[in-house]
PDB file of C-alpha atoms in Angstrom:
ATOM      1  CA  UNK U 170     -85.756   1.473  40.537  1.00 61.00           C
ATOM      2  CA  UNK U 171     -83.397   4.375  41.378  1.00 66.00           C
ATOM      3  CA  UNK U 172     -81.265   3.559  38.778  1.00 91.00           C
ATOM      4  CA  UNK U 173     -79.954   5.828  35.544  1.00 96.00           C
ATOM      5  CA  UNK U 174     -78.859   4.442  32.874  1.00 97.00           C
ATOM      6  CA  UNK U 175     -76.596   5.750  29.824  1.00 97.00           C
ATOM      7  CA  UNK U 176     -75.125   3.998  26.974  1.00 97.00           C
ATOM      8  CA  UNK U 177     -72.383   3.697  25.452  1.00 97.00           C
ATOM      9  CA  UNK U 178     -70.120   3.401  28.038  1.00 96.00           C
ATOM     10  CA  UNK U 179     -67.334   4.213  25.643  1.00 97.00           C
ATOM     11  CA  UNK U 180     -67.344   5.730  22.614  1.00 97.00           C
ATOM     12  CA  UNK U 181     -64.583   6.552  20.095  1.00 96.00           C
ATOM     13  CA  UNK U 182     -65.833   9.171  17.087  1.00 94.00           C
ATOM     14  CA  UNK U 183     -63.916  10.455  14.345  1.00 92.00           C
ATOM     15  CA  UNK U 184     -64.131  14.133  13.956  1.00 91.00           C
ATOM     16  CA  UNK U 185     -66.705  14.065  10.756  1.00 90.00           C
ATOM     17  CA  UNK U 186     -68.774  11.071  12.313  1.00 91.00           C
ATOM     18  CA  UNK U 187     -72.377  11.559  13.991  1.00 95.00           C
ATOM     19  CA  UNK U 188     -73.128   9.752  17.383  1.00 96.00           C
ATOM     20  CA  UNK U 189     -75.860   9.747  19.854  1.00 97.00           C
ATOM     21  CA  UNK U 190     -75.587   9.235  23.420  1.00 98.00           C
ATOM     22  CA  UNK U 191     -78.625   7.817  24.961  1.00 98.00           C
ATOM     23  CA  UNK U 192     -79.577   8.239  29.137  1.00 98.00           C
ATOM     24  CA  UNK U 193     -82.899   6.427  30.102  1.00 98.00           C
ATOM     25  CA  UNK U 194     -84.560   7.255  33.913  1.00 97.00           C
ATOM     26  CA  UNK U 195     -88.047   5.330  35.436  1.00 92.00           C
ATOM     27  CA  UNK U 196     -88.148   7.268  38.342  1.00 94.00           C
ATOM     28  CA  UNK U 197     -90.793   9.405  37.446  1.00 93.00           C
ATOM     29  CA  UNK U 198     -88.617  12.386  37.375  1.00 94.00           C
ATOM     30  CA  UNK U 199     -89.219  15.240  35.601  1.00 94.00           C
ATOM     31  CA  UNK U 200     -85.977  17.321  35.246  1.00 94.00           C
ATOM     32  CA  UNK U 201     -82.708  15.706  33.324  1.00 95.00           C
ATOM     33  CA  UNK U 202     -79.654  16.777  32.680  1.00 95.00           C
ATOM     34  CA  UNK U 203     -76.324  16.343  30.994  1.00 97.00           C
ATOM     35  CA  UNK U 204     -72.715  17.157  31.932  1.00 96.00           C
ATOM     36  CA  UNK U 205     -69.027  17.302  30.798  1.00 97.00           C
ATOM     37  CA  UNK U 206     -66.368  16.613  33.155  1.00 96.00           C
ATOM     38  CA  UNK U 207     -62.830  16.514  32.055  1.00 96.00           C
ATOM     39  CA  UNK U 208     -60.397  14.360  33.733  1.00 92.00           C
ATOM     40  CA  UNK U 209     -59.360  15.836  37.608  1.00 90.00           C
ATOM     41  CA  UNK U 210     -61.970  18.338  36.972  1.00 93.00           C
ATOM     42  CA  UNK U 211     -66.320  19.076  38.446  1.00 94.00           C
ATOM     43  CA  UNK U 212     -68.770  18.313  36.453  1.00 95.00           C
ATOM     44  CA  UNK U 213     -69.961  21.322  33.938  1.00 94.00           C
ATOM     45  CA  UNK U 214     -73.698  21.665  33.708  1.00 93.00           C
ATOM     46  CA  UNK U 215     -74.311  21.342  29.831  1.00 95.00           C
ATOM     47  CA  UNK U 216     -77.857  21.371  29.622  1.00 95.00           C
ATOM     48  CA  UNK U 217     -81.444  21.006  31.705  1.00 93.00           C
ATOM     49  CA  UNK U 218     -84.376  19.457  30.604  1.00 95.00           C
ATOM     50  CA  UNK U 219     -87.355  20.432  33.089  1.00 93.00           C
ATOM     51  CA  UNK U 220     -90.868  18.611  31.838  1.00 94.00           C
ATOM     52  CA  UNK U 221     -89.648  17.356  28.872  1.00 95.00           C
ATOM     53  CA  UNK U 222     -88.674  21.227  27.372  1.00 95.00           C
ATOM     54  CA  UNK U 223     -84.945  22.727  27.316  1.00 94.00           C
ATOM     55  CA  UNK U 224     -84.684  24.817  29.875  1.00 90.00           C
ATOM     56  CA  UNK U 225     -81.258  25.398  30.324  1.00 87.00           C
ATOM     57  CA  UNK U 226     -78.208  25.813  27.730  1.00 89.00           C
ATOM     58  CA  UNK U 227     -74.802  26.911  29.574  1.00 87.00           C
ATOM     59  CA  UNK U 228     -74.180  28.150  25.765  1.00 89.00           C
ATOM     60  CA  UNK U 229     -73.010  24.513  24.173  1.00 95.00           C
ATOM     61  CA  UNK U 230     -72.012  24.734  21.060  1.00 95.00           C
ATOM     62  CA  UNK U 231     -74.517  23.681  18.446  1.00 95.00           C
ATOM     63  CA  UNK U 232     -71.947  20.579  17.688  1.00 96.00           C
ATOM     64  CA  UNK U 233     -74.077  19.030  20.686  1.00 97.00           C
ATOM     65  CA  UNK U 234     -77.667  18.712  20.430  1.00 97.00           C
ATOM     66  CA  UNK U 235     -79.659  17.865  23.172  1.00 97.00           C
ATOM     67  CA  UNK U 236     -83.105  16.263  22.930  1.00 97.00           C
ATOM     68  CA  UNK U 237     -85.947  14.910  25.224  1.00 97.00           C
ATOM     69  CA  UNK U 238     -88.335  12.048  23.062  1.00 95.00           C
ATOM     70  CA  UNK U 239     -90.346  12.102  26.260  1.00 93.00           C
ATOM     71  CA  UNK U 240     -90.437  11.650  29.878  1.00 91.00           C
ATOM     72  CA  UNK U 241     -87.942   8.819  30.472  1.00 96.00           C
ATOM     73  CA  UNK U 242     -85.225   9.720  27.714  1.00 97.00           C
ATOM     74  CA  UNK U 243     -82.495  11.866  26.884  1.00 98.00           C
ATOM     75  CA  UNK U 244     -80.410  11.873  23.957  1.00 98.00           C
ATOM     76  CA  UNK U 245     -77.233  13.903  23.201  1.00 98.00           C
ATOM     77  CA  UNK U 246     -76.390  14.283  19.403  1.00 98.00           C
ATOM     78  CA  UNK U 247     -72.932  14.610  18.934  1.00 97.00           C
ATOM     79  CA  UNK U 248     -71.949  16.285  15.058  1.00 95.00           C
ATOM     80  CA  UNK U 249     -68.123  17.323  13.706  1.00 94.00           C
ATOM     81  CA  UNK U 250     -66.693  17.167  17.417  1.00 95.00           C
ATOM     82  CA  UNK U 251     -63.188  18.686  17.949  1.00 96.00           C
ATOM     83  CA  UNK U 252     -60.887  16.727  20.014  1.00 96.00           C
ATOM     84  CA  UNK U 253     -60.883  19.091  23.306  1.00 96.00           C
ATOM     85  CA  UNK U 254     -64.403  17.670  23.552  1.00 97.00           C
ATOM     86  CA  UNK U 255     -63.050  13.874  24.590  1.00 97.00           C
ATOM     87  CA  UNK U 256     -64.457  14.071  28.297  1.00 97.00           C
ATOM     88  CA  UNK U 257     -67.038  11.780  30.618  1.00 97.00           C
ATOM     89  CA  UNK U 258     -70.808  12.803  29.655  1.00 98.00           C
ATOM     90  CA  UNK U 259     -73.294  12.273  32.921  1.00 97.00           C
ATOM     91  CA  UNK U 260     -76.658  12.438  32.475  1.00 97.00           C
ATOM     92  CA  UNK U 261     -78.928  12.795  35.586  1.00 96.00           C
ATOM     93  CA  UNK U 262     -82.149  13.097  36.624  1.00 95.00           C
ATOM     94  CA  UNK U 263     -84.173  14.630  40.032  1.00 93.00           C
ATOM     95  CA  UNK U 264     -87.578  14.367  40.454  1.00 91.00           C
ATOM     96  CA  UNK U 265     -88.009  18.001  39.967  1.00 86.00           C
ATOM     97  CA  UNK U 266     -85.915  20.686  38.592  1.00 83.00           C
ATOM     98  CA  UNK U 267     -83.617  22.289  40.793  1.00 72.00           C
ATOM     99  CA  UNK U 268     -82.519  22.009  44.553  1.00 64.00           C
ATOM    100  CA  UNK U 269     -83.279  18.321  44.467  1.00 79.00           C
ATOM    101  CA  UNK U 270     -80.602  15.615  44.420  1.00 90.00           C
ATOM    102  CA  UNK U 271     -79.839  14.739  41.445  1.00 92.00           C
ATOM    103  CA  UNK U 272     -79.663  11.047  40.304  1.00 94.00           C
ATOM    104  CA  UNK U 273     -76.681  10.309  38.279  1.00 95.00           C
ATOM    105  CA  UNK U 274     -75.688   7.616  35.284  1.00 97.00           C
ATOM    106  CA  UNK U 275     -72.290   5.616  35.194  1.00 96.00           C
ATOM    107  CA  UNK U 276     -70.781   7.772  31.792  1.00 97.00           C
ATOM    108  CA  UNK U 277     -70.085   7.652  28.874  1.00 97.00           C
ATOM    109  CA  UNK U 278     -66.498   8.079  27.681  1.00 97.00           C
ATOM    110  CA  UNK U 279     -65.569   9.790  24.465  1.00 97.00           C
ATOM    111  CA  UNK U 280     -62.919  10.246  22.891  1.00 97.00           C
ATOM    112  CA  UNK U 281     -62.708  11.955  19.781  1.00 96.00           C
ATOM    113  CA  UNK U 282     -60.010  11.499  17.172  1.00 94.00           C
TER     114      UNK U 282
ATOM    115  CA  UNK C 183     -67.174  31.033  37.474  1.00 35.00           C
ATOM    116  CA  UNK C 184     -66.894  28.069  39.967  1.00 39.00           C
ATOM    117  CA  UNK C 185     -69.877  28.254  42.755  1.00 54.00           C
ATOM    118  CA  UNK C 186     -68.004  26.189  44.995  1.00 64.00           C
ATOM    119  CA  UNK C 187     -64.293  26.120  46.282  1.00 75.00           C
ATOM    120  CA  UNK C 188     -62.981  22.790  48.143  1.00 78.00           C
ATOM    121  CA  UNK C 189     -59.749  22.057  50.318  1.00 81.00           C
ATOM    122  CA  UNK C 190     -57.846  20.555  50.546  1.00 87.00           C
ATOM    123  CA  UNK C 191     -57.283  19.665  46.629  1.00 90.00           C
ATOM    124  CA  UNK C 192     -56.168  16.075  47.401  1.00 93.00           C
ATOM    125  CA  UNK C 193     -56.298  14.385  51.308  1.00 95.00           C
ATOM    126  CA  UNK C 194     -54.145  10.696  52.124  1.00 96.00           C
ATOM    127  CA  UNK C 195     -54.792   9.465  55.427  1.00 96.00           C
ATOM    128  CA  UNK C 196     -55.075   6.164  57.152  1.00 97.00           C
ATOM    129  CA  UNK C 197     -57.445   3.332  57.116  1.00 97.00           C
ATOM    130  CA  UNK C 198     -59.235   4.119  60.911  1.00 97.00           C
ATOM    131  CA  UNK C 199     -58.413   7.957  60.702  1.00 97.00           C
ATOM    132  CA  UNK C 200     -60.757  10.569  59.855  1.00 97.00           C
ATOM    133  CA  UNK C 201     -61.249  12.795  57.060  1.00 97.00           C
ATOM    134  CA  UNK C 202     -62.265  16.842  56.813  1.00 96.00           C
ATOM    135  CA  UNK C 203     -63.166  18.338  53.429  1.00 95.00           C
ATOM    136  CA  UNK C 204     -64.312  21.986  53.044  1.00 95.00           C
ATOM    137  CA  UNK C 205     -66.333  23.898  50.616  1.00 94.00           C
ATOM    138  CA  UNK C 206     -66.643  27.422  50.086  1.00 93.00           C
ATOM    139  CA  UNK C 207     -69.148  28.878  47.912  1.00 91.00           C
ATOM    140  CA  UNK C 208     -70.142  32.700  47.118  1.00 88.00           C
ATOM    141  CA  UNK C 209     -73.752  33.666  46.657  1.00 86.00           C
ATOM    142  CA  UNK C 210     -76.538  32.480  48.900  1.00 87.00           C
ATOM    143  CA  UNK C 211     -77.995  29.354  48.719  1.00 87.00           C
ATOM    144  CA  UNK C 212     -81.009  26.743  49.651  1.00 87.00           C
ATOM    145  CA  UNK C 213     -79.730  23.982  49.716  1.00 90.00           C
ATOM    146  CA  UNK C 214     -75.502  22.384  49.322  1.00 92.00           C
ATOM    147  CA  UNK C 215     -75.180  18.825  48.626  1.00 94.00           C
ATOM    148  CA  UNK C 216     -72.138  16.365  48.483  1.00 96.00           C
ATOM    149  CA  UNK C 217     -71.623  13.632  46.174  1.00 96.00           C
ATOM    150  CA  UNK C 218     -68.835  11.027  46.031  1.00 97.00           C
ATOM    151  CA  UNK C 219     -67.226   9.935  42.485  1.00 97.00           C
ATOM    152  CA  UNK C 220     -65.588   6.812  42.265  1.00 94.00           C
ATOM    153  CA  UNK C 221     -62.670   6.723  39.486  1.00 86.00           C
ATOM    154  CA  UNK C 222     -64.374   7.774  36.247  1.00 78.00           C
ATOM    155  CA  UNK C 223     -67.840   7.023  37.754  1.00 87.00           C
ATOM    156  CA  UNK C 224     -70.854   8.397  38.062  1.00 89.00           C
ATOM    157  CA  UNK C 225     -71.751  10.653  41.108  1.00 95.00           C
ATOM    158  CA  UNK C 226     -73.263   8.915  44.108  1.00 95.00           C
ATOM    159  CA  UNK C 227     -75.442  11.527  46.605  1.00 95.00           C
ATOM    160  CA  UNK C 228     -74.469  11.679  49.897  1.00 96.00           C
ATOM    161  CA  UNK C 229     -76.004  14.049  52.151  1.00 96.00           C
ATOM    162  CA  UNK C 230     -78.206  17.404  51.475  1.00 94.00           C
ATOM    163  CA  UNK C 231     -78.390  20.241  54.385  1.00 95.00           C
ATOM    164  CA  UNK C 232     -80.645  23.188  54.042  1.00 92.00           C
ATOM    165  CA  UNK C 233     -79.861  26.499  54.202  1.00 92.00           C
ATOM    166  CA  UNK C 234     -81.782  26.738  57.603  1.00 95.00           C
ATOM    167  CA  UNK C 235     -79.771  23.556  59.070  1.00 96.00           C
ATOM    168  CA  UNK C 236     -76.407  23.831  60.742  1.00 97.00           C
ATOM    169  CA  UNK C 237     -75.528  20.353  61.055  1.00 98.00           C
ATOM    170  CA  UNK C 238     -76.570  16.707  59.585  1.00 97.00           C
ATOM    171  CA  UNK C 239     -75.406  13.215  60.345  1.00 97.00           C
ATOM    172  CA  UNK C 240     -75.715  10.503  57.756  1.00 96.00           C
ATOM    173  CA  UNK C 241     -74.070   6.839  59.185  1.00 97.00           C
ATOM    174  CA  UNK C 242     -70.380   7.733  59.215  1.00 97.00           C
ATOM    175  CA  UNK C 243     -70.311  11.058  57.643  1.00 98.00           C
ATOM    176  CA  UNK C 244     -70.837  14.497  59.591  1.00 98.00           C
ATOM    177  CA  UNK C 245     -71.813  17.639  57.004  1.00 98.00           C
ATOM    178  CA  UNK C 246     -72.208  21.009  58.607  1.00 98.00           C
ATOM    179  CA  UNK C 247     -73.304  24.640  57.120  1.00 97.00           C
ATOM    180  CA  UNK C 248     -72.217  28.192  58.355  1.00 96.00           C
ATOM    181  CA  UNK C 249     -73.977  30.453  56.208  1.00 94.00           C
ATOM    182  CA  UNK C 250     -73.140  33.292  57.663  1.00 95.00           C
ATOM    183  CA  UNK C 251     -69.088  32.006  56.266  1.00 95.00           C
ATOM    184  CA  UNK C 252     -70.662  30.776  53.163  1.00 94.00           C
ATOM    185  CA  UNK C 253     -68.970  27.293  53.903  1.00 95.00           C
ATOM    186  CA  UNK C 254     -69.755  23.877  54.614  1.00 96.00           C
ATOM    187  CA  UNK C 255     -67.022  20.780  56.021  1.00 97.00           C
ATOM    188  CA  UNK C 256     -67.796  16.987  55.604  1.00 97.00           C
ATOM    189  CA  UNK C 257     -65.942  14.953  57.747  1.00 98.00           C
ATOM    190  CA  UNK C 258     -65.834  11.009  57.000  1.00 98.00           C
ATOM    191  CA  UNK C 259     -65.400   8.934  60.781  1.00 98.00           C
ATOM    192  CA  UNK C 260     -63.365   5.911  60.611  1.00 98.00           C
ATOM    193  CA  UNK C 261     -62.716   5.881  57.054  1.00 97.00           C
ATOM    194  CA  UNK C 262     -62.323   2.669  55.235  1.00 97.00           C
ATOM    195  CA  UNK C 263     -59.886   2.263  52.174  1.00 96.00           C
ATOM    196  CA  UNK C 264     -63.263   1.866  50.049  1.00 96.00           C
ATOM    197  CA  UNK C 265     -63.693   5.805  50.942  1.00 97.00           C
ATOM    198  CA  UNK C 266     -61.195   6.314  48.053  1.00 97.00           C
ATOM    199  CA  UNK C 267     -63.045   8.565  46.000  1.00 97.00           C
ATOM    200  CA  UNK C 268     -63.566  12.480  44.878  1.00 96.00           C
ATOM    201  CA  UNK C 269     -65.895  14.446  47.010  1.00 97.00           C
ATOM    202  CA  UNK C 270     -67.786  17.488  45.528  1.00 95.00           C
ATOM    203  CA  UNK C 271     -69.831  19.651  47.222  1.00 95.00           C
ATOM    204  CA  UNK C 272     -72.409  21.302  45.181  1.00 93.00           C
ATOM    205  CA  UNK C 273     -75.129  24.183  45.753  1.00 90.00           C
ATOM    206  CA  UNK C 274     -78.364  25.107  43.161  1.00 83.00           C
ATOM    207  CA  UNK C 275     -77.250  28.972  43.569  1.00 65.00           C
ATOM    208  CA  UNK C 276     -79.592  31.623  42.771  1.00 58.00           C
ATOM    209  CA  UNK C 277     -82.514  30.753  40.865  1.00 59.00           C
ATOM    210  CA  UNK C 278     -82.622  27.059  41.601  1.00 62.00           C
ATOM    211  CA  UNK C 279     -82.254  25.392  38.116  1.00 70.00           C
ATOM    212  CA  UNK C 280     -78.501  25.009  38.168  1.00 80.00           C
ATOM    213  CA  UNK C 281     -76.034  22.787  40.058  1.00 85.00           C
ATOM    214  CA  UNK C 282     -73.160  23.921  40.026  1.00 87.00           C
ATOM    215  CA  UNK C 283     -70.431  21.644  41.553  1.00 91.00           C
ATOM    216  CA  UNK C 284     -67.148  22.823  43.652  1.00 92.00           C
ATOM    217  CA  UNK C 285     -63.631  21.675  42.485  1.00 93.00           C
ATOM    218  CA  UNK C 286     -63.963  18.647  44.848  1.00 94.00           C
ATOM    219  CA  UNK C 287     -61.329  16.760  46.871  1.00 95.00           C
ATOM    220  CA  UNK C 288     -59.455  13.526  46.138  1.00 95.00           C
ATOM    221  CA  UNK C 289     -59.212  11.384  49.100  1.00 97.00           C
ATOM    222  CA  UNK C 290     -56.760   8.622  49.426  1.00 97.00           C
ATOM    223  CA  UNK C 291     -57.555   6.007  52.783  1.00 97.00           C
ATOM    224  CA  UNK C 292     -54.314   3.799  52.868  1.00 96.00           C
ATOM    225  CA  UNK C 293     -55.359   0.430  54.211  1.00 92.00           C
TER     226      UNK C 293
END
């Protein structure tokens, strides 16, 4: 199973609401990640998990709160977005952190009113 | 700032024909990858070269690394209309943790 998986695929949040976005890997790897990518634009590395512990932050604001349950999940708590933060989240995984390819999920869209 | 640089920004080209995308990047490196992105996709991995290799072939695609120019071109052989996609390059940079992707190009194969 080299397969990532994220849900929602879409999600539509008001700017007091909380949300979670969920990304789920079986591969056995042990470094995840999350990104941003606006429309026409790269992905922006948000933050890496390596063995289940935050290891990298690319200074997110505290609006988005990453978290690791265990080896196979990733959640990305969303709190009092702003609309400039309506974008395509990616979560991926490699089997370890760093210089490995990475593995990536389909998206999840949000849009933020 | 952005690791990598790509041209062109946006390629259109025939069904048949082939297609060239660069990648420039600025600090050393082990490894550069590229990934294709299909419209508002996730990423798809196509090919990883090592700082010590000049040249890899993967099926129809062609990805070579001067290191000493701090570049890297993929070139797509008989490209299909299903090539349609955005191709980044990416490289992990100093330290290894990060990936940090280029601005990518936009190909168009007209059918």
């Amino acid at each position: 199973d080299t397969e990532v998986t994220q849900t929602p695929k879409h999600l539509v949040m008001g700017m007091t609401n909380k949300k979670s976005l969920k990304c789920e890997q079986h591969m056995g790897h042990r470094a995840m990640y999350w990104y941003k990518q606006k429309a026409k634009k790269p992905p922006e590395l948000m933050f890496v998990y390596s063995y289940e512990k935050l290891s990298i932050n690319e200074s997110v604001p505290s609006r988005f709160s990453p978290e690791c349950p265990n080896s196979s999940l990733l959640n990305l708590h969303l709190h009092a977005l702003q609309p400039e933060d309506s974008a395509l989240y990616l979560c991926a995984s490699s089997q370890e952190p760093g210089r490995e390819t990475q593995y990536f999920g389909p998206g999840t869209r949000l849009l933020v009113l | 700032s952005q690791q990598g640089e790509e041209d062109p920004q946006a390629l259109s080209i025939q069904e048949g024909e082939n297609a060239t995308m660069n990648c420039s990047y600025k600090t050393s490196i082990n490894n550069l990858q590229w990934y294709r992105q299909n419209s508002g996709r996730g990423l798809v991995h196509l090919i990883l070269i090592r700082s010590n290799e000049r040249e890899k072939h993967s099926g129809r695609l062609r990805v070579t690394l001067d290191t000493s120019k701090k570049s890297s071109s993929l070139l797509i052989t008989a490209s299909r209309a299903a090539d349609t996609a955005s191709y980044f390059c990416a490289t992990d940079g100093t330290g290894g943790f990060k990936t940090i992707f280029g601005a990518g190009t936009r190909l168009f194969v007209k059918a």
